[in-house]
Amino acid sequence: MPVLSKPVEEPESKLSLIPVIDISDPEFKHALVKACEDFGFFKVINHGVSSELVSILEHEAVEFFSLPSSQKTQVAGYPLGYGNRTIGRNGDVGWVEYLLMNANLDFGSHTFLPGLLQNPETFRNALLEYTTSVGKMTCKVLEMISNGLGIKPMNTLSTLVSGENTDSIFRLNHYPPCPLINKNTNDANNVIGFGEHTDPQILSVLRSNNTSGLQINLTDGSWIPVPSDPSSFFFNVGDSLQVLTNGRFKSVKHRVLANSRKSRVSMIYFAGPSLTQRIAPLTCLMNNEDEGLYEEFTWSEYKNSAYNSRLSDNRLQPFEKKAVAIAISLNDS
């Protein structure tokens, strides 16, 4: 497993930087826009998603990951299905196992459920209700963003991730206790559970149990841990939203560190558009079209490109306009 040679220590003041957005209050729209600009990351409270529903789904996820490996690997697949250690097809590995599903499919079509689980109906119903609730919350957040940016109509962004043809993905991650940490000569070493990356979609919605591990990368290059909060949801700006806002919003780089003692279970809803949706900077956010930083592409084109990259790659670089790419290259040299 990849190991960081030095412990990550951040002052308490940096932990307090993580923006908290109350989506029950429309006046938070400006704070929401600023969070997307400064961090690409924020915590949502007063979201209205049932805590009982979340508990049921987490329990079912724990039940699935508690199955013998021989049973879980029966539903291994790429890109959807069960995976263990290997992340993607390009050499990335982590201290993690996961279950990846299409969030817009009838969960009855996931044929592994009846064969592996004691209560497949409970799992199926919880998945459906959870993804429906989180999808609605995501649309509300996007409409608040549109309102804060002055985009009209207000559903310009939310319509991209709503509807039966959208390509939203649901992922369950399990990070078991990691004995490798205690075997290191320096117990402060950090084993990577999931390597640093940005998310390709428009928004990602994360909820985890009461175990820490998530970190985000600040603009100054430092990493800060995100304190666990099982009652709230955390949102990541994705690459596609960075493009739509012409770079005004930043797709946040994040990672997960393994824990030596406690198991971490997280559930992530990746809000993506339809495969044929064309993505380009919104003209209403530019003075003229020549200011666009990115070439137009379809979600299918970008998704395929992202899947063929390493986790830590700058996945947007192939889609930057040539003049911009040259300028960035000169600045880096």
mmCIF file of C-alpha atoms in Angstrom:
data_model
loop_
_atom_site.group_PDB
_atom_site.id
_atom_site.type_symbol
_atom_site.label_atom_id
_atom_site.label_comp_id
_atom_site.label_asym_id
_atom_site.label_seq_id
_atom_site.Cartn_x
_atom_site.Cartn_y
_atom_site.Cartn_z
ATOM 1 C CA MET A 1 0.000 0.000 0.000
ATOM 2 C CA PRO A 2 1.229 3.552 -0.649
ATOM 3 C CA VAL A 3 2.602 5.178 2.511
ATOM 4 C CA LEU A 4 3.247 8.823 3.334
ATOM 5 C CA SER A 5 6.591 9.124 5.099
ATOM 6 C CA LYS A 6 5.578 11.993 7.380
ATOM 7 C CA PRO A 7 2.530 12.479 9.569
ATOM 8 C CA VAL A 8 0.098 15.167 8.546
ATOM 9 C CA GLU A 9 -0.219 17.801 11.212
ATOM 10 C CA GLU A 10 -2.354 20.874 10.678
ATOM 11 C CA PRO A 11 -3.138 23.647 13.150
ATOM 12 C CA GLU A 12 -6.626 23.708 14.597
ATOM 13 C CA SER A 13 -7.243 27.044 12.845
ATOM 14 C CA LYS A 14 -7.138 25.368 9.441
ATOM 15 C CA LEU A 15 -9.734 22.782 10.449
ATOM 16 C CA SER A 16 -12.194 25.595 11.115
ATOM 17 C CA LEU A 17 -11.860 26.797 7.521
ATOM 18 C CA ILE A 18 -14.221 24.153 6.142
ATOM 19 C CA PRO A 19 -17.395 26.066 5.149
ATOM 20 C CA VAL A 20 -20.715 25.017 6.681
ATOM 21 C CA ILE A 21 -23.794 25.681 4.524
ATOM 22 C CA ASP A 22 -27.357 25.640 5.837
ATOM 23 C CA ILE A 23 -29.355 24.783 2.720
ATOM 24 C CA SER A 24 -32.630 25.473 4.522
ATOM 25 C CA ASP A 25 -31.694 29.174 4.381
ATOM 26 C CA PRO A 26 -31.649 30.773 0.870
ATOM 27 C CA GLU A 27 -29.387 33.526 2.207
ATOM 28 C CA PHE A 28 -26.532 31.010 2.315
ATOM 29 C CA LYS A 29 -26.314 31.148 -1.506
ATOM 30 C CA HIS A 30 -23.453 33.668 -1.431
ATOM 31 C CA ALA A 31 -21.547 31.694 1.206
ATOM 32 C CA LEU A 32 -22.074 28.608 -0.958
ATOM 33 C CA VAL A 33 -20.600 30.310 -4.043
ATOM 34 C CA LYS A 34 -17.608 31.490 -2.006
ATOM 35 C CA ALA A 35 -17.062 27.975 -0.633
ATOM 36 C CA CYS A 36 -16.981 26.608 -4.183
ATOM 37 C CA GLU A 37 -14.549 29.314 -5.253
ATOM 38 C CA ASP A 38 -12.172 29.096 -2.300
ATOM 39 C CA PHE A 39 -12.274 25.397 -1.420
ATOM 40 C CA GLY A 40 -14.377 23.421 -3.876
ATOM 41 C CA PHE A 41 -15.670 21.733 -0.732
ATOM 42 C CA PHE A 42 -18.281 22.394 1.949
ATOM 43 C CA LYS A 43 -20.405 20.752 4.638
ATOM 44 C CA VAL A 44 -24.205 20.817 4.369
ATOM 45 C CA ILE A 45 -26.482 20.915 7.400
ATOM 46 C CA ASN A 46 -30.284 21.005 7.738
ATOM 47 C CA HIS A 47 -30.448 18.862 4.627
ATOM 48 C CA GLY A 48 -33.681 17.022 5.391
ATOM 49 C CA VAL A 49 -32.364 13.536 4.562
ATOM 50 C CA SER A 50 -33.722 11.010 7.056
ATOM 51 C CA SER A 51 -31.154 9.903 9.640
ATOM 52 C CA GLU A 52 -33.029 6.615 9.991
ATOM 53 C CA LEU A 53 -32.654 5.975 6.263
ATOM 54 C CA VAL A 54 -28.934 6.697 6.445
ATOM 55 C CA SER A 55 -28.559 4.286 9.378
ATOM 56 C CA ILE A 56 -30.382 1.516 7.529
ATOM 57 C CA LEU A 57 -28.211 1.893 4.441
ATOM 58 C CA GLU A 58 -25.014 1.993 6.475
ATOM 59 C CA HIS A 59 -26.077 -1.169 8.324
ATOM 60 C CA GLU A 60 -26.760 -2.918 5.015
ATOM 61 C CA ALA A 61 -23.403 -1.782 3.651
ATOM 62 C CA VAL A 62 -21.615 -3.195 6.696
ATOM 63 C CA GLU A 63 -23.505 -6.474 6.206
ATOM 64 C CA PHE A 64 -22.339 -6.664 2.592
ATOM 65 C CA PHE A 65 -18.698 -5.917 3.365
ATOM 66 C CA SER A 66 -18.801 -8.483 6.186
ATOM 67 C CA LEU A 67 -19.458 -11.267 3.673
ATOM 68 C CA PRO A 68 -16.602 -13.670 2.858
ATOM 69 C CA SER A 69 -14.335 -12.498 0.044
ATOM 70 C CA SER A 70 -15.348 -15.510 -2.027
ATOM 71 C CA GLN A 71 -18.931 -14.220 -2.095
ATOM 72 C CA LYS A 72 -18.139 -10.556 -2.690
ATOM 73 C CA THR A 73 -15.851 -11.327 -5.608
ATOM 74 C CA GLN A 74 -18.738 -13.055 -7.348
ATOM 75 C CA VAL A 75 -19.977 -9.583 -8.238
ATOM 76 C CA ALA A 76 -16.580 -8.072 -9.108
ATOM 77 C CA GLY A 77 -16.571 -5.991 -12.254
ATOM 78 C CA TYR A 78 -15.359 -2.868 -13.987
ATOM 79 C CA PRO A 79 -16.342 -0.138 -13.828
ATOM 80 C CA LEU A 80 -19.435 -1.249 -11.872
ATOM 81 C CA GLY A 81 -19.485 -3.967 -9.237
ATOM 82 C CA TYR A 82 -17.251 -5.000 -6.341
ATOM 83 C CA GLY A 83 -13.588 -4.093 -6.126
ATOM 84 C CA ASN A 84 -10.812 -4.646 -3.582
ATOM 85 C CA ARG A 85 -7.490 -2.765 -3.321
ATOM 86 C CA THR A 86 -7.274 -2.066 -7.057
ATOM 87 C CA ILE A 87 -8.732 1.318 -8.071
ATOM 88 C CA GLY A 88 -9.277 1.592 -11.805
ATOM 89 C CA ARG A 89 -7.172 -0.092 -14.473
ATOM 90 C CA ASN A 90 -4.035 2.029 -14.376
ATOM 91 C CA GLY A 91 -2.077 0.843 -11.352
ATOM 92 C CA ASP A 92 -3.704 2.751 -8.492
ATOM 93 C CA VAL A 93 -4.208 0.765 -5.291
ATOM 94 C CA GLY A 94 -5.478 1.582 -1.808
ATOM 95 C CA TRP A 95 -6.505 0.098 1.524
ATOM 96 C CA VAL A 96 -10.152 -0.075 0.447
ATOM 97 C CA GLU A 97 -12.900 -2.289 -0.863
ATOM 98 C CA TYR A 98 -15.944 -0.897 -2.587
ATOM 99 C CA LEU A 99 -19.228 -1.472 -4.369
ATOM 100 C CA LEU A 100 -20.026 0.738 -7.363
ATOM 101 C CA MET A 101 -23.497 1.012 -8.914
ATOM 102 C CA ASN A 102 -25.418 3.110 -11.406
ATOM 103 C CA ALA A 103 -27.630 5.336 -9.258
ATOM 104 C CA ASN A 104 -30.310 5.721 -11.920
ATOM 105 C CA LEU A 105 -30.929 2.058 -12.618
ATOM 106 C CA ASP A 106 -33.768 0.169 -11.017
ATOM 107 C CA PHE A 107 -31.817 -1.490 -8.230
ATOM 108 C CA GLY A 108 -33.703 -4.675 -8.959
ATOM 109 C CA SER A 109 -31.461 -4.970 -12.019
ATOM 110 C CA HIS A 110 -28.437 -5.459 -9.768
ATOM 111 C CA THR A 111 -28.796 -9.228 -9.767
ATOM 112 C CA PHE A 112 -26.210 -9.831 -7.050
ATOM 113 C CA LEU A 113 -28.496 -8.500 -4.316
ATOM 114 C CA PRO A 114 -30.839 -11.490 -3.928
ATOM 115 C CA GLY A 115 -27.998 -13.993 -4.116
ATOM 116 C CA LEU A 116 -25.683 -12.452 -1.532
ATOM 117 C CA LEU A 117 -27.727 -10.592 1.044
ATOM 118 C CA GLN A 118 -29.995 -11.849 3.791
ATOM 119 C CA ASN A 119 -32.409 -8.942 3.282
ATOM 120 C CA PRO A 120 -32.044 -7.853 -0.363
ATOM 121 C CA GLU A 121 -35.346 -5.952 -0.339
ATOM 122 C CA THR A 122 -34.214 -3.841 2.617
ATOM 123 C CA PHE A 123 -30.949 -2.998 0.847
ATOM 124 C CA ARG A 124 -32.674 -2.295 -2.468
ATOM 125 C CA ASN A 125 -35.313 -0.046 -0.925
ATOM 126 C CA ALA A 126 -32.758 1.838 1.170
ATOM 127 C CA LEU A 127 -30.569 2.413 -1.889
ATOM 128 C CA LEU A 128 -33.465 3.711 -3.936
ATOM 129 C CA GLU A 129 -34.768 6.031 -1.217
ATOM 130 C CA TYR A 130 -31.290 7.282 -0.337
ATOM 131 C CA THR A 131 -30.227 8.104 -3.893
ATOM 132 C CA THR A 132 -33.585 9.782 -4.527
ATOM 133 C CA SER A 133 -33.233 11.944 -1.400
ATOM 134 C CA VAL A 134 -29.612 12.832 -2.045
ATOM 135 C CA GLY A 135 -30.385 13.574 -5.690
ATOM 136 C CA LYS A 136 -33.040 16.091 -4.621
ATOM 137 C CA MET A 137 -30.627 17.652 -2.134
ATOM 138 C CA THR A 138 -28.012 17.958 -4.870
ATOM 139 C CA CYS A 139 -30.480 19.731 -7.166
ATOM 140 C CA LYS A 140 -31.335 22.149 -4.354
ATOM 141 C CA VAL A 141 -27.649 22.942 -3.842
ATOM 142 C CA LEU A 142 -27.147 23.498 -7.584
ATOM 143 C CA GLU A 143 -30.130 25.830 -7.705
ATOM 144 C CA MET A 144 -28.696 27.805 -4.787
ATOM 145 C CA ILE A 145 -25.416 28.008 -6.709
ATOM 146 C CA SER A 146 -27.208 29.214 -9.847
ATOM 147 C CA ASN A 147 -29.048 31.806 -7.786
ATOM 148 C CA GLY A 148 -25.817 32.987 -6.176
ATOM 149 C CA LEU A 149 -24.081 33.265 -9.557
ATOM 150 C CA GLY A 150 -27.044 34.962 -11.229
ATOM 151 C CA ILE A 151 -27.544 32.119 -13.722
ATOM 152 C CA LYS A 152 -30.988 32.063 -15.290
ATOM 153 C CA PRO A 153 -33.088 30.039 -15.358
ATOM 154 C CA MET A 154 -32.318 28.865 -11.842
ATOM 155 C CA ASN A 155 -32.527 25.178 -12.840
ATOM 156 C CA THR A 156 -29.790 25.505 -15.496
ATOM 157 C CA LEU A 157 -27.366 23.393 -13.474
ATOM 158 C CA SER A 158 -29.825 21.144 -11.656
ATOM 159 C CA THR A 159 -31.407 19.899 -14.892
ATOM 160 C CA LEU A 160 -28.016 18.491 -15.890
ATOM 161 C CA VAL A 161 -28.149 15.910 -13.094
ATOM 162 C CA SER A 162 -31.877 15.205 -12.871
ATOM 163 C CA GLY A 163 -33.877 12.821 -15.022
ATOM 164 C CA GLU A 164 -33.736 9.156 -15.917
ATOM 165 C CA ASN A 165 -30.974 9.479 -18.523
ATOM 166 C CA THR A 166 -28.359 11.066 -16.290
ATOM 167 C CA ASP A 167 -25.209 9.132 -15.487
ATOM 168 C CA SER A 168 -25.072 9.402 -11.706
ATOM 169 C CA ILE A 169 -23.065 6.819 -9.781
ATOM 170 C CA PHE A 170 -23.395 5.521 -6.223
ATOM 171 C CA ARG A 171 -20.388 4.150 -4.397
ATOM 172 C CA LEU A 172 -19.985 2.380 -1.060
ATOM 173 C CA ASN A 173 -16.426 2.376 0.316
ATOM 174 C CA HIS A 174 -15.144 0.280 3.190
ATOM 175 C CA TYR A 175 -11.749 1.005 4.746
ATOM 176 C CA PRO A 176 -11.035 -1.838 7.208
ATOM 177 C CA PRO A 177 -8.608 -1.350 10.109
ATOM 178 C CA CYS A 178 -5.101 -1.353 8.676
ATOM 179 C CA PRO A 179 -2.489 -3.465 10.524
ATOM 180 C CA LEU A 180 0.239 -2.184 8.186
ATOM 181 C CA ILE A 181 0.304 1.116 10.044
ATOM 182 C CA ASN A 182 1.450 -0.542 13.268
ATOM 183 C CA LYS A 183 4.079 -2.561 11.429
ATOM 184 C CA ASN A 184 5.860 0.542 10.169
ATOM 185 C CA THR A 185 9.039 1.587 11.936
ATOM 186 C CA ASN A 186 7.367 4.943 12.495
ATOM 187 C CA ASP A 187 3.835 4.500 13.797
ATOM 188 C CA ALA A 188 2.961 7.997 12.586
ATOM 189 C CA ASN A 189 3.209 6.921 8.962
ATOM 190 C CA ASN A 190 -0.024 7.189 7.012
ATOM 191 C CA VAL A 191 -1.241 4.423 4.720
ATOM 192 C CA ILE A 192 -3.279 5.621 1.764
ATOM 193 C CA GLY A 193 -6.819 4.278 1.740
ATOM 194 C CA PHE A 194 -7.763 6.108 -1.469
ATOM 195 C CA GLY A 195 -5.178 8.170 -3.350
ATOM 196 C CA GLU A 196 -5.406 11.880 -4.102
ATOM 197 C CA HIS A 197 -7.733 12.795 -6.952
ATOM 198 C CA THR A 198 -10.496 15.064 -8.139
ATOM 199 C CA ASP A 199 -13.948 13.802 -9.080
ATOM 200 C CA PRO A 200 -14.923 14.027 -12.769
ATOM 201 C CA GLN A 201 -18.653 14.637 -12.253
ATOM 202 C CA ILE A 202 -20.509 17.886 -11.466
ATOM 203 C CA LEU A 203 -20.905 17.385 -7.707
ATOM 204 C CA SER A 204 -20.077 14.572 -5.300
ATOM 205 C CA VAL A 205 -22.033 14.052 -2.083
ATOM 206 C CA LEU A 206 -20.263 12.195 0.703
ATOM 207 C CA ARG A 207 -21.491 10.798 3.982
ATOM 208 C CA SER A 208 -19.394 8.583 6.283
ATOM 209 C CA ASN A 209 -19.596 6.940 9.672
ATOM 210 C CA ASN A 210 -17.917 8.389 12.730
ATOM 211 C CA THR A 211 -14.364 7.532 11.612
ATOM 212 C CA SER A 212 -11.912 10.103 10.285
ATOM 213 C CA GLY A 213 -9.652 9.722 7.255
ATOM 214 C CA LEU A 214 -10.830 12.182 4.591
ATOM 215 C CA GLN A 215 -8.472 15.035 3.728
ATOM 216 C CA ILE A 216 -8.749 17.923 1.281
ATOM 217 C CA ASN A 217 -5.972 19.855 -0.439
ATOM 218 C CA LEU A 218 -5.943 23.627 0.083
ATOM 219 C CA THR A 219 -4.801 26.156 -2.509
ATOM 220 C CA ASP A 220 -1.487 26.569 -0.634
ATOM 221 C CA GLY A 221 -0.771 22.878 -1.199
ATOM 222 C CA SER A 222 -1.357 21.743 2.389
ATOM 223 C CA TRP A 223 -3.634 18.876 3.340
ATOM 224 C CA ILE A 224 -6.169 19.229 6.138
ATOM 225 C CA PRO A 225 -8.236 16.458 7.731
ATOM 226 C CA VAL A 226 -12.013 16.731 7.557
ATOM 227 C CA PRO A 227 -13.519 15.973 10.983
ATOM 228 C CA SER A 228 -16.090 13.207 10.691
ATOM 229 C CA ASP A 229 -19.738 14.215 11.111
ATOM 230 C CA PRO A 230 -22.220 11.392 10.451
ATOM 231 C CA SER A 231 -25.171 13.780 10.673
ATOM 232 C CA SER A 232 -24.014 16.012 7.807
ATOM 233 C CA PHE A 233 -23.129 15.693 4.128
ATOM 234 C CA PHE A 234 -19.938 16.886 2.474
ATOM 235 C CA PHE A 235 -19.941 18.172 -1.107
ATOM 236 C CA ASN A 236 -17.038 18.194 -3.573
ATOM 237 C CA VAL A 237 -16.977 20.396 -6.651
ATOM 238 C CA GLY A 238 -16.212 18.102 -9.597
ATOM 239 C CA ASP A 239 -14.201 18.709 -12.763
ATOM 240 C CA SER A 240 -17.339 19.236 -14.842
ATOM 241 C CA LEU A 241 -18.585 22.050 -12.592
ATOM 242 C CA GLN A 242 -15.149 23.660 -12.774
ATOM 243 C CA VAL A 243 -15.510 23.711 -16.560
ATOM 244 C CA LEU A 244 -19.110 24.986 -16.480
ATOM 245 C CA THR A 245 -17.996 27.908 -14.284
ATOM 246 C CA ASN A 246 -14.919 28.470 -16.505
ATOM 247 C CA GLY A 247 -12.548 27.781 -13.643
ATOM 248 C CA ARG A 248 -14.285 30.070 -11.163
ATOM 249 C CA PHE A 249 -15.087 27.021 -9.028
ATOM 250 C CA LYS A 250 -12.257 24.626 -8.234
ATOM 251 C CA SER A 251 -12.504 20.870 -8.353
ATOM 252 C CA VAL A 252 -11.067 19.907 -4.984
ATOM 253 C CA LYS A 253 -8.278 17.359 -4.714
ATOM 254 C CA HIS A 254 -8.922 14.946 -1.852
ATOM 255 C CA ARG A 255 -7.740 11.607 -0.445
ATOM 256 C CA VAL A 256 -8.487 9.148 2.363
ATOM 257 C CA LEU A 257 -5.989 7.797 4.895
ATOM 258 C CA ALA A 258 -6.428 4.377 6.433
ATOM 259 C CA ASN A 259 -7.067 3.933 10.153
ATOM 260 C CA SER A 260 -5.169 1.442 12.281
ATOM 261 C CA ARG A 261 -8.035 0.649 14.670
ATOM 262 C CA LYS A 262 -11.439 1.612 13.291
ATOM 263 C CA SER A 263 -13.383 0.668 10.191
ATOM 264 C CA ARG A 264 -14.558 3.516 7.963
ATOM 265 C CA VAL A 265 -17.660 3.213 5.773
ATOM 266 C CA SER A 266 -18.543 5.979 3.348
ATOM 267 C CA MET A 267 -21.259 6.412 0.745
ATOM 268 C CA ILE A 268 -20.773 8.763 -2.185
ATOM 269 C CA TYR A 269 -23.319 9.981 -4.705
ATOM 270 C CA PHE A 270 -21.631 11.239 -7.874
ATOM 271 C CA ALA A 271 -24.040 13.560 -9.703
ATOM 272 C CA GLY A 272 -23.276 13.275 -13.395
ATOM 273 C CA PRO A 273 -25.071 14.416 -16.558
ATOM 274 C CA SER A 274 -26.277 12.239 -19.418
ATOM 275 C CA LEU A 275 -23.580 10.652 -21.566
ATOM 276 C CA THR A 276 -24.474 12.876 -24.538
ATOM 277 C CA GLN A 277 -24.587 16.126 -22.532
ATOM 278 C CA ARG A 278 -22.191 18.720 -23.907
ATOM 279 C CA ILE A 279 -20.120 20.498 -21.277
ATOM 280 C CA ALA A 280 -18.495 23.886 -21.834
ATOM 281 C CA PRO A 281 -18.081 27.156 -19.925
ATOM 282 C CA LEU A 282 -21.445 28.884 -19.506
ATOM 283 C CA THR A 283 -21.507 31.997 -21.697
ATOM 284 C CA CYS A 284 -23.485 33.896 -19.051
ATOM 285 C CA LEU A 285 -20.435 33.724 -16.768
ATOM 286 C CA MET A 286 -18.056 35.218 -19.364
ATOM 287 C CA ASN A 287 -17.783 38.627 -20.991
ATOM 288 C CA ASN A 288 -17.220 36.932 -24.343
ATOM 289 C CA GLU A 289 -16.842 33.380 -25.598
ATOM 290 C CA ASP A 290 -13.130 33.889 -26.330
ATOM 291 C CA GLU A 291 -12.505 33.866 -22.580
ATOM 292 C CA GLY A 292 -13.387 30.185 -22.298
ATOM 293 C CA LEU A 293 -10.598 28.144 -20.706
ATOM 294 C CA TYR A 294 -11.826 24.754 -21.908
ATOM 295 C CA GLU A 295 -12.844 23.091 -25.134
ATOM 296 C CA GLU A 296 -16.376 21.751 -25.299
ATOM 297 C CA PHE A 297 -16.757 18.008 -24.727
ATOM 298 C CA THR A 298 -19.473 15.471 -24.012
ATOM 299 C CA TRP A 299 -19.702 13.795 -20.622
ATOM 300 C CA SER A 300 -19.052 10.462 -22.342
ATOM 301 C CA GLU A 301 -15.795 11.797 -23.822
ATOM 302 C CA TYR A 302 -14.621 13.142 -20.490
ATOM 303 C CA LYS A 303 -15.683 10.074 -18.545
ATOM 304 C CA ASN A 304 -13.748 7.779 -20.885
ATOM 305 C CA SER A 305 -10.699 10.024 -20.673
ATOM 306 C CA ALA A 306 -10.858 10.085 -16.861
ATOM 307 C CA TYR A 307 -11.184 6.304 -16.635
ATOM 308 C CA ASN A 308 -8.017 5.941 -18.714
ATOM 309 C CA SER A 309 -5.953 8.132 -16.378
ATOM 310 C CA ARG A 310 -4.237 7.696 -13.023
ATOM 311 C CA LEU A 311 -5.990 9.027 -9.932
ATOM 312 C CA SER A 312 -3.552 11.895 -9.392
ATOM 313 C CA ASP A 313 -3.519 13.045 -13.043
ATOM 314 C CA ASN A 314 -4.837 16.457 -14.052
ATOM 315 C CA ARG A 315 -7.769 15.035 -15.992
ATOM 316 C CA LEU A 316 -8.844 18.400 -17.374
ATOM 317 C CA GLN A 317 -5.503 19.149 -19.036
ATOM 318 C CA PRO A 318 -6.365 17.458 -22.377
ATOM 319 C CA PHE A 319 -9.456 19.672 -22.594
ATOM 320 C CA GLU A 320 -7.791 22.992 -21.802
ATOM 321 C CA LYS A 321 -7.629 25.398 -24.703
ATOM 322 C CA LYS A 322 -4.180 25.321 -26.275
ATOM 323 C CA ALA A 323 -3.237 28.884 -25.363
ATOM 324 C CA VAL A 324 -4.138 28.182 -21.735
ATOM 325 C CA ALA A 325 -2.246 24.884 -21.699
ATOM 326 C CA ILE A 326 0.865 26.546 -23.135
ATOM 327 C CA ALA A 327 0.737 29.319 -20.531
ATOM 328 C CA ILE A 328 0.403 26.791 -17.713
ATOM 329 C CA SER A 329 3.316 24.791 -19.109
ATOM 330 C CA LEU A 330 5.524 27.891 -19.262
ATOM 331 C CA ASN A 331 4.646 28.827 -15.691
ATOM 332 C CA ASP A 332 5.507 25.336 -14.471
ATOM 333 C CA SER A 333 8.889 25.252 -16.233
#
